[in-house]
mmCIF file of C-alpha atoms in Angstrom:
data_model
loop_
_atom_site.group_PDB
_atom_site.id
_atom_site.type_symbol
_atom_site.label_atom_id
_atom_site.label_comp_id
_atom_site.label_asym_id
_atom_site.label_seq_id
_atom_site.Cartn_x
_atom_site.Cartn_y
_atom_site.Cartn_z
ATOM 1 C CA MET A 1 12.930 28.353 -12.451
ATOM 2 C CA LYS A 2 13.360 25.109 -12.340
ATOM 3 C CA THR A 3 11.079 25.846 -8.078
ATOM 4 C CA ILE A 4 8.483 27.325 -10.470
ATOM 5 C CA LEU A 5 7.784 25.096 -13.210
ATOM 6 C CA SER A 6 7.850 22.192 -10.428
ATOM 7 C CA LEU A 7 5.100 23.819 -8.810
ATOM 8 C CA LEU A 8 3.442 24.747 -11.680
ATOM 9 C CA LEU A 9 3.588 21.047 -12.962
ATOM 10 C CA THR A 10 2.279 19.687 -9.477
ATOM 11 C CA LEU A 11 -0.678 22.021 -9.338
ATOM 12 C CA LEU A 12 -1.603 20.951 -12.755
ATOM 13 C CA LEU A 13 -1.097 17.503 -12.018
ATOM 14 C CA THR A 14 -3.442 18.398 -9.011
ATOM 15 C CA GLN A 15 -6.213 19.587 -11.453
ATOM 16 C CA LEU A 16 -5.938 16.325 -13.805
ATOM 17 C CA TYR A 17 -6.064 14.090 -10.757
ATOM 18 C CA GLY A 18 -9.276 15.957 -8.909
ATOM 19 C CA GLN A 19 -9.008 16.239 -5.324
ATOM 20 C CA ASP A 20 -8.335 12.229 -5.490
ATOM 21 C CA MET A 21 -4.760 13.167 -3.979
ATOM 22 C CA ASN A 22 -3.504 16.734 -2.839
ATOM 23 C CA ALA A 23 -0.149 18.618 -4.427
ATOM 24 C CA ARG A 24 1.854 17.299 -1.327
ATOM 25 C CA LEU A 25 1.297 13.347 -2.200
ATOM 26 C CA ILE A 26 1.780 13.517 -6.253
ATOM 27 C CA ALA A 27 5.085 15.656 -4.823
ATOM 28 C CA ASN A 28 6.435 12.886 -2.999
ATOM 29 C CA ILE A 29 5.340 9.835 -5.569
ATOM 30 C CA GLU A 30 7.300 12.134 -7.938
ATOM 31 C CA ASN A 31 10.362 11.952 -5.879
ATOM 32 C CA LEU A 32 9.661 7.949 -5.132
ATOM 33 C CA GLU A 33 9.880 7.713 -9.183
ATOM 34 C CA LYS A 34 13.401 8.283 -8.830
ATOM 35 C CA GLN A 35 14.087 6.165 -6.196
ATOM 36 C CA VAL A 36 13.141 3.168 -7.709
ATOM 37 C CA GLU A 37 16.749 2.485 -8.804
ATOM 38 C CA GLN A 38 17.308 2.084 -5.351
ATOM 39 C CA ILE A 39 15.207 -1.543 -4.876
ATOM 40 C CA ASP A 40 17.554 -3.714 -3.795
ATOM 41 C CA PRO A 41 17.619 -6.712 -7.013
ATOM 42 C CA LEU A 42 15.871 -9.621 -5.259
ATOM 43 C CA ARG A 43 13.297 -7.701 -4.232
ATOM 44 C CA LYS A 44 12.937 -6.572 -7.308
ATOM 45 C CA GLU A 45 12.522 -10.239 -8.907
ATOM 46 C CA ARG A 46 10.004 -10.753 -6.519
ATOM 47 C CA ILE A 47 8.265 -7.818 -7.347
ATOM 48 C CA ASN A 48 8.621 -9.141 -11.200
ATOM 49 C CA GLU A 49 7.332 -12.314 -9.861
ATOM 50 C CA LEU A 50 4.384 -10.319 -8.491
ATOM 51 C CA SER A 51 3.626 -8.575 -11.200
ATOM 52 C CA GLU A 52 3.492 -11.902 -13.265
ATOM 53 C CA SER A 53 1.128 -13.182 -11.628
ATOM 54 C CA ILE A 54 -1.126 -9.648 -11.137
ATOM 55 C CA LYS A 55 -0.771 -10.018 -15.110
ATOM 56 C CA ASP A 56 -1.962 -14.112 -15.191
ATOM 57 C CA LEU A 57 -4.643 -13.279 -12.934
ATOM 58 C CA ILE A 58 -6.152 -10.228 -15.001
ATOM 59 C CA ASN A 59 -5.837 -13.184 -18.627
ATOM 60 C CA ASN A 60 -7.752 -15.593 -16.847
ATOM 61 C CA GLU A 61 -10.290 -13.608 -14.612
ATOM 62 C CA GLY A 62 -10.509 -10.388 -16.405
ATOM 63 C CA LYS A 63 -9.256 -8.527 -12.598
ATOM 64 C CA ALA A 64 -7.043 -9.393 -10.075
ATOM 65 C CA ASP A 65 -7.561 -8.749 -6.184
ATOM 66 C CA VAL A 66 -4.469 -8.559 -4.533
ATOM 67 C CA LEU A 67 -4.575 -9.717 -0.481
ATOM 68 C CA PHE A 68 -1.710 -8.051 1.692
ATOM 69 C CA VAL A 69 -1.214 -10.386 4.489
ATOM 70 C CA CYS A 70 0.252 -9.909 7.939
ATOM 71 C CA THR A 71 -0.255 -11.657 11.445
ATOM 72 C CA HIS A 72 -1.728 -7.917 13.370
ATOM 73 C CA ASN A 73 -2.775 -6.518 10.046
ATOM 74 C CA SER A 74 -2.221 -3.037 11.473
ATOM 75 C CA ARG A 75 0.626 -1.810 9.894
ATOM 76 C CA ARG A 76 2.249 -3.154 6.952
ATOM 77 C CA SER A 77 -0.658 -4.744 5.355
ATOM 78 C CA GLN A 78 -2.664 -1.694 5.535
ATOM 79 C CA LEU A 79 0.199 0.463 4.652
ATOM 80 C CA ALA A 80 0.887 -1.977 1.306
ATOM 81 C CA GLU A 81 -3.099 -2.113 0.734
ATOM 82 C CA LEU A 82 -3.739 1.489 0.824
ATOM 83 C CA TRP A 83 -0.536 2.467 -1.457
ATOM 84 C CA LEU A 84 -1.108 0.212 -3.907
ATOM 85 C CA HIS A 85 -4.899 1.508 -4.341
ATOM 86 C CA GLN A 86 -3.455 4.667 -4.572
ATOM 87 C CA LEU A 87 -0.930 4.217 -7.323
ATOM 88 C CA LEU A 88 -3.339 2.348 -9.201
ATOM 89 C CA GLN A 89 -5.426 5.631 -8.926
ATOM 90 C CA TYR A 90 -2.491 7.435 -10.262
ATOM 91 C CA TYR A 91 -1.299 5.661 -12.941
ATOM 92 C CA GLU A 92 -4.901 5.143 -14.350
ATOM 93 C CA ILE A 93 -4.186 1.101 -13.725
ATOM 94 C CA GLY A 94 -7.729 -0.511 -13.739
ATOM 95 C CA ASN A 95 -9.031 -4.357 -13.021
ATOM 96 C CA ILE A 96 -7.058 -4.210 -9.640
ATOM 97 C CA ARG A 97 -8.075 -3.983 -6.220
ATOM 98 C CA THR A 98 -6.169 -4.155 -3.226
ATOM 99 C CA PHE A 99 -7.331 -5.630 0.495
ATOM 100 C CA SER A 100 -5.682 -6.322 3.590
ATOM 101 C CA GLY A 101 -5.821 -8.543 6.345
ATOM 102 C CA GLY A 102 -4.242 -11.103 9.526
ATOM 103 C CA THR A 103 -3.599 -14.031 11.032
ATOM 104 C CA GLU A 104 -5.503 -12.309 13.831
ATOM 105 C CA ALA A 105 -7.364 -8.794 13.900
ATOM 106 C CA THR A 106 -6.176 -5.973 16.289
ATOM 107 C CA ALA A 107 -6.290 -2.100 14.831
ATOM 108 C CA PHE A 108 -4.894 -0.080 12.324
ATOM 109 C CA ASN A 109 -2.392 1.561 14.041
ATOM 110 C CA PRO A 110 -2.774 5.065 14.789
ATOM 111 C CA ARG A 111 1.644 5.650 14.676
ATOM 112 C CA MET A 112 1.118 4.040 11.119
ATOM 113 C CA VAL A 113 -2.144 6.491 10.288
ATOM 114 C CA ASN A 114 -0.088 9.826 11.382
ATOM 115 C CA ALA A 115 2.759 8.457 8.929
ATOM 116 C CA LEU A 116 0.695 8.477 6.147
ATOM 117 C CA GLU A 117 -0.684 11.544 6.878
ATOM 118 C CA ARG A 118 2.054 13.249 7.026
ATOM 119 C CA TYR A 119 3.135 11.491 3.817
ATOM 120 C CA GLY A 120 -0.242 13.404 2.371
ATOM 121 C CA PHE A 121 -2.775 10.603 2.262
ATOM 122 C CA SER A 122 -6.158 11.945 3.851
ATOM 123 C CA LEU A 123 -8.089 9.455 5.705
ATOM 124 C CA SER A 124 -10.339 10.426 8.481
ATOM 125 C CA SER A 125 -11.439 8.600 11.307
ATOM 126 C CA GLN A 126 -15.654 6.820 10.850
ATOM 127 C CA ARG A 127 -15.505 4.661 14.186
ATOM 128 C CA GLN A 128 -13.975 4.943 17.686
ATOM 129 C CA GLY A 129 -13.168 2.195 19.857
ATOM 130 C CA ASN A 130 -10.955 -0.614 20.023
ATOM 131 C CA ASN A 131 -10.423 -1.570 15.806
ATOM 132 C CA PRO A 132 -11.127 2.096 14.713
ATOM 133 C CA LYS A 133 -12.190 2.651 10.982
ATOM 134 C CA TYR A 134 -10.682 4.749 8.641
ATOM 135 C CA ILE A 135 -12.007 6.496 5.468
ATOM 136 C CA VAL A 136 -9.813 7.425 2.365
ATOM 137 C CA ASP A 137 -11.138 10.754 1.262
ATOM 138 C CA LYS A 138 -11.797 11.284 -2.340
ATOM 139 C CA GLY A 139 -12.653 15.091 -3.337
ATOM 140 C CA GLY A 140 -15.476 14.709 -0.458
ATOM 141 C CA LYS A 141 -16.384 11.491 -1.282
ATOM 142 C CA PHE A 142 -15.231 8.572 0.952
ATOM 143 C CA GLU A 143 -13.815 5.676 -1.342
ATOM 144 C CA LYS A 144 -11.971 3.227 0.790
ATOM 145 C CA THR A 145 -12.327 2.246 4.220
ATOM 146 C CA MET A 146 -9.457 0.949 6.308
ATOM 147 C CA PHE A 147 -9.780 -1.301 9.528
ATOM 148 C CA SER A 148 -8.341 -4.311 10.946
ATOM 149 C CA LYS A 149 -9.325 -7.479 10.110
ATOM 150 C CA LYS A 150 -8.501 -10.968 9.847
ATOM 151 C CA PHE A 151 -7.332 -12.311 6.184
ATOM 152 C CA ASP A 152 -10.531 -14.342 5.500
ATOM 153 C CA ASP A 153 -12.765 -11.670 6.912
ATOM 154 C CA PRO A 154 -16.016 -10.893 4.341
ATOM 155 C CA TYR A 155 -14.799 -8.059 3.707
ATOM 156 C CA ASN A 156 -11.770 -9.476 2.341
ATOM 157 C CA PRO A 157 -12.422 -11.760 -0.902
ATOM 158 C CA SER A 158 -12.489 -15.720 -0.497
ATOM 159 C CA SER A 159 -11.044 -17.259 -3.831
ATOM 160 C CA GLY A 160 -8.894 -15.892 -6.825
ATOM 161 C CA PHE A 161 -6.892 -13.358 -4.973
ATOM 162 C CA ILE A 162 -3.432 -13.438 -5.062
ATOM 163 C CA ALA A 163 -1.986 -13.310 -1.435
ATOM 164 C CA VAL A 164 1.108 -11.793 -0.512
ATOM 165 C CA MET A 165 2.933 -12.005 2.943
ATOM 166 C CA VAL A 166 4.215 -8.766 3.878
ATOM 167 C CA CYS A 167 5.276 -10.309 7.323
ATOM 168 C CA SER A 168 7.808 -12.906 8.176
ATOM 169 C CA ASP A 169 5.629 -14.638 10.973
ATOM 170 C CA ALA A 170 2.455 -14.472 8.703
ATOM 171 C CA ASP A 171 4.893 -15.916 5.494
ATOM 172 C CA GLN A 172 6.012 -18.823 7.946
ATOM 173 C CA ASN A 173 2.610 -19.584 10.093
ATOM 174 C CA CYS A 174 0.566 -19.364 6.993
ATOM 175 C CA PRO A 175 2.318 -21.801 4.141
ATOM 176 C CA PHE A 176 -0.778 -22.345 2.706
ATOM 177 C CA VAL A 177 -3.759 -19.141 2.295
ATOM 178 C CA PRO A 178 -7.213 -20.977 1.256
ATOM 179 C CA GLY A 179 -8.834 -20.050 -1.880
ATOM 180 C CA ALA A 180 -5.651 -18.141 -2.627
ATOM 181 C CA PHE A 181 -5.175 -17.820 -6.492
ATOM 182 C CA ASP A 182 -1.146 -17.368 -5.951
ATOM 183 C CA ARG A 183 0.569 -17.067 -2.542
ATOM 184 C CA ILE A 184 4.145 -14.322 -2.913
ATOM 185 C CA PRO A 185 6.505 -13.627 0.079
ATOM 186 C CA LEU A 186 6.866 -9.955 -0.486
ATOM 187 C CA THR A 187 7.997 -9.249 3.404
ATOM 188 C CA TYR A 188 9.166 -5.960 5.485
ATOM 189 C CA LEU A 189 10.740 -5.304 8.525
ATOM 190 C CA ASP A 190 8.106 -3.931 11.460
ATOM 191 C CA PRO A 191 8.655 -0.678 12.082
ATOM 192 C CA LYS A 192 7.030 -1.471 15.793
ATOM 193 C CA ALA A 193 10.719 -2.141 17.037
ATOM 194 C CA ALA A 194 10.853 1.548 16.971
ATOM 195 C CA ASP A 195 8.108 2.206 19.137
ATOM 196 C CA ASP A 196 8.008 4.309 22.003
ATOM 197 C CA SER A 197 11.650 5.457 20.942
ATOM 198 C CA PRO A 198 13.479 8.598 20.100
ATOM 199 C CA HIS A 199 13.388 6.466 16.714
ATOM 200 C CA GLU A 200 9.952 6.193 16.256
ATOM 201 C CA LYS A 201 8.971 8.744 14.138
ATOM 202 C CA THR A 202 11.515 8.179 11.293
ATOM 203 C CA ALA A 203 10.771 4.442 11.746
ATOM 204 C CA TYR A 204 7.636 4.667 10.807
ATOM 205 C CA ASP A 205 8.328 7.686 7.822
ATOM 206 C CA GLU A 206 10.830 5.249 6.151
ATOM 207 C CA LYS A 207 8.698 2.765 6.200
ATOM 208 C CA VAL A 208 6.076 4.211 4.068
ATOM 209 C CA ILE A 209 8.942 5.531 1.864
ATOM 210 C CA GLU A 210 10.144 1.769 1.490
ATOM 211 C CA ILE A 211 6.943 0.359 0.753
ATOM 212 C CA GLY A 212 5.800 3.009 -1.569
ATOM 213 C CA ARG A 213 8.630 2.833 -3.532
ATOM 214 C CA GLU A 214 8.383 -0.522 -4.266
ATOM 215 C CA MET A 215 4.630 -0.196 -4.850
ATOM 216 C CA ILE A 216 5.627 2.319 -7.495
ATOM 217 C CA TYR A 217 8.013 -0.068 -9.016
ATOM 218 C CA LEU A 218 5.206 -2.925 -9.308
ATOM 219 C CA CYS A 219 3.066 -0.183 -11.397
ATOM 220 C CA GLU A 220 5.634 0.391 -13.418
ATOM 221 C CA LEU A 221 5.907 -2.965 -15.022
ATOM 222 C CA LEU A 222 1.985 -3.317 -14.628
ATOM 223 C CA GLU A 223 2.034 -0.775 -16.729
ATOM 224 C CA ASP A 224 4.091 -3.023 -19.543
#
């Protein structure tokens, strides 16, 4: 009976959100919501700081842009950008936009793209080449573009944004981010360390879960 009720609830949520999220992604988000207490208290403090900064920016400007920064804009920063973007829709939190960039541009790593798709995100390749471009499918409409870029790329906001440093290299090498309203380090270990090893798939899947769980906690704070 519990399984049937869970299935009916998931189907209902899918209808409520239209086709913005499929049932698999919704079920995974629901599971992550139960894991928020696993987040280390010290990391919660840093996420609390990010939440307060976002609220302050909204109070000052009526909106907030959050720019996730890492070295290559290939894995962690893109993952955080997409997670927060999707969760803001899920929790119906407005006036916040998400972006990402690096100290250099490379490519959205296909290992991370595959991990996101395994978790239930819907991405379609629009541009091939050395720096592919992916579009997030929203009920048959393409509503977000993902590709590697520098943090000061014209695609990203140039002022009044919150820079979230998600890798230690970018945090150390960019002590000052021009135009930022605030700069907050929230670093993650790079799943790249597991590339071409037997643990590669697990490392990327776990990074999706880790960052997703913390972005859920952030959204819960923003709802208060």
